[in-house]
Amino acid sequence: MDLSYTDEEQAFRAEVRDWLAETLPRDLSEKVRLGKRMSKQDVEHWHRLLNAKGWLAPNWPRKYGGAEWNAVQRQIFEEEACLAHAPRTLPFGLSMLAPVLMAFGSEEQRQRFLPGLLDGTNWWCQGYSEPGAGSDLAAVKTRAVREGDEYVVNGQKTWTTLGQHADWIFCLVRTDPDAKKQEGISFLLIDMTSPGVTVRPIVLIDGEAEVNEVFFDNVRVPAENLVGEENKGWTYAKYLLTHERTNIAGVGFSTAALDTVKHVAQNVKSGGKPLAENPHFAARLAQVEIDLMAMATTNLRVVSAAAKGEAPGAESSMLKVKGTVIRQELTSLLRRAVGPDALPFQPDYLEGGDNAEMMGPEHAATSGPSYFNMRKLSIFGGSNEVQRTIITKAIIGL
Ligand SMILES: Cc1cc2nc3c(=O)[nH]c(=O)nc-3n(C[C@H](O)[C@H](O)[C@H](O)COP(=O)(O)OP(=O)(O)OC[C@H]3O[C@@H](n4cnc5c(N)ncnc54)[C@H](O)[C@@H]3O)c2cc1C
């Protein structure tokens, strides 16, 4: 296994770095650097710039307008984008739904939906989880009953990220309540403007309504919006989840966050000395840096295997657990470094208004909400407890 970058890959890194330096708008990178919230317009702006360069969909084939990068190129882009404080792209349509449509959708569905993902016409959200179906996803109850050339959908989804902005939702629905639970599920595309769809915000601990409940009350959905075969949705759902968990290690994000924590800790005083020299703080900082270096190497092993076409196995669970624990620890250290200045809740500043006044030093206003928001990382994308069970079975063999 070769973990060093080739000359070609180094040249690609330089190309990405130059493009980011020329193209990434300063107002967007400042928002990301300071941990402010992105608006819908911000995300659309960034998507447009990437799409104009042909880089919005790194893993799509060129024939659909993607960049068709290999795993190493994607990793390099991710690292450079994080170092430049570029916004994240929205994964729901681009890296979750699109691979499913390419693998299991009809040609008509691909022609109909893929262009709108690139040009920003359609925002998608993910309708998997329900009040009684999270870790046990196959327990979904939202019912879809076929009536002629339509499905009639009734039920509820929850934790639907950015559902308030979405034009469409891809949903797991139960089409056969009598079959074994994994065998009675279908994958349905639902227009969020359909009569009977209601979106209700859930305000999270950081004060942001990032997620929603979505209710379906006799929603009529054309049968042509069924992806693949009826009752085969579980296969497509699992395929989508393997794409949801790519890049889960967040090496680039954590590297940038580590730099921030170090910078703040050098400039904050504790007992007359920089906080970075406080033994307890320094030990935590060193530990998270060591963990990050170890994870980055594991990540390179996985990326290197993926570049040779090998599918990641339980390693993706290791990356998910380690990556999220590291990100959470970094937000915890930043909040600790900022101290009491992390306490005031300053929503105007968080929402990104350039002229909004901030109490305390840079990073103070966002460090508290970021700390709280990042608790989500160990819950979604398959909770860390469930990932640990996968690791103990598949890797440790218990
Ligand atoms: C911020 C946020 C955004 C989200 N966005 C979306 C979205 O856009 N679309 C979507 O469909 N879903 C989304 N989710 C839902 C997410 O996928 C679920 O929260 C997750 O799968 C866990 O399910 P649950 O919340 O029902 O918890 P449960 O499954 O009820 O779990 C509760 C606790 O029990 C533990 N547990 C459960 N089963 C086991 C087990 N077998 N062994 C050991 N421990 C176990 C869990 O680890 C957890 O700590 C989001 C969640 C959050 C927090």
CSV table of C-alpha atoms and ligand atoms in Angstrom, one decimal, residues 92 126-129 134-135 158-161 204 210-211 376 379-381 383 385-386 389, ligand 1:
chain,number,residue,atom,x,y,z
A,92,PHE,CA,-28.8,15.0,0.2
A,126,GLN,CA,-33.9,12.8,3.3
A,127,GLY,CA,-37.1,11.2,4.7
A,128,TYR,CA,-35.7,8.1,6.4
A,129,SER,CA,-36.1,8.5,10.2
A,134,GLY,CA,-34.0,5.6,13.8
A,135,SER,CA,-31.3,3.0,14.5
A,158,THR,CA,-38.7,13.3,11.7
A,159,TRP,CA,-35.2,15.0,12.0
A,160,THR,CA,-35.5,16.0,8.4
A,161,THR,CA,-32.5,18.2,7.9
A,204,LEU,CA,-32.2,22.3,18.4
A,210,GLU,CA,-32.1,22.9,11.3
A,211,VAL,CA,-34.3,19.9,11.4
A,376,LYS,CA,-25.5,15.5,16.7
A,379,ILE,CA,-26.2,10.4,16.6
A,380,PHE,CA,-26.8,10.7,12.8
A,381,GLY,CA,-25.4,8.7,10.0
A,383,SER,CA,-25.2,6.3,16.0
A,385,GLU,CA,-23.1,3.0,19.8
A,386,VAL,CA,-24.4,1.1,16.8
A,389,THR,CA,-21.3,-2.9,17.8
B,1,LIG,C1,-29.3,16.8,13.8
B,1,LIG,C2,-29.8,15.6,13.2
B,1,LIG,C3,-30.1,15.6,11.8
B,1,LIG,C4,-30.7,14.5,11.2
B,1,LIG,N1,-31.1,14.5,9.9
B,1,LIG,C5,-31.8,13.5,9.4
B,1,LIG,C6,-32.3,13.6,8.1
B,1,LIG,O1,-32.1,14.5,7.4
B,1,LIG,N2,-33.1,12.5,7.6
B,1,LIG,C7,-33.3,11.4,8.3
B,1,LIG,O2,-34.0,10.5,7.8
B,1,LIG,N3,-32.8,11.3,9.6
B,1,LIG,C8,-32.1,12.3,10.1
B,1,LIG,N4,-31.6,12.2,11.4
B,1,LIG,C9,-32.0,11.1,12.2
B,1,LIG,C10,-30.9,10.1,12.6
B,1,LIG,O3,-30.5,9.3,11.6
B,1,LIG,C11,-31.4,9.3,13.8
B,1,LIG,O4,-31.5,10.2,14.9
B,1,LIG,C12,-30.4,8.2,14.2
B,1,LIG,O5,-30.5,7.2,13.2
B,1,LIG,C13,-30.8,7.6,15.6
B,1,LIG,O6,-32.1,7.3,15.7
B,1,LIG,P1,-33.1,7.8,16.9
B,1,LIG,O7,-32.9,9.3,17.0
B,1,LIG,O8,-34.4,7.3,16.6
B,1,LIG,O9,-32.5,7.1,18.2
B,1,LIG,P2,-32.7,5.6,18.6
B,1,LIG,O10,-32.5,4.7,17.5
B,1,LIG,O11,-34.0,5.5,19.4
B,1,LIG,O12,-31.5,5.5,19.7
B,1,LIG,C14,-31.5,6.0,21.0
B,1,LIG,C15,-30.2,5.7,21.7
B,1,LIG,O13,-30.2,4.2,21.8
B,1,LIG,C16,-29.0,3.8,21.2
B,1,LIG,N5,-29.2,2.5,20.5
B,1,LIG,C17,-30.2,2.2,19.6
B,1,LIG,N6,-30.1,1.0,19.1
B,1,LIG,C18,-29.0,0.5,19.7
B,1,LIG,C19,-28.4,-0.8,19.6
B,1,LIG,N7,-28.8,-1.8,18.8
B,1,LIG,N8,-27.2,-1.0,20.3
B,1,LIG,C20,-26.7,0.0,21.1
B,1,LIG,N9,-27.3,1.2,21.3
B,1,LIG,C21,-28.4,1.4,20.6
B,1,LIG,C22,-28.6,4.8,20.2
B,1,LIG,O14,-27.2,4.8,19.9
B,1,LIG,C23,-29.0,6.1,20.9
B,1,LIG,O15,-28.0,6.5,21.8
B,1,LIG,C24,-31.0,13.3,12.0
B,1,LIG,C25,-30.6,13.3,13.4
B,1,LIG,C26,-30.1,14.4,14.0
B,1,LIG,C27,-29.8,14.4,15.4
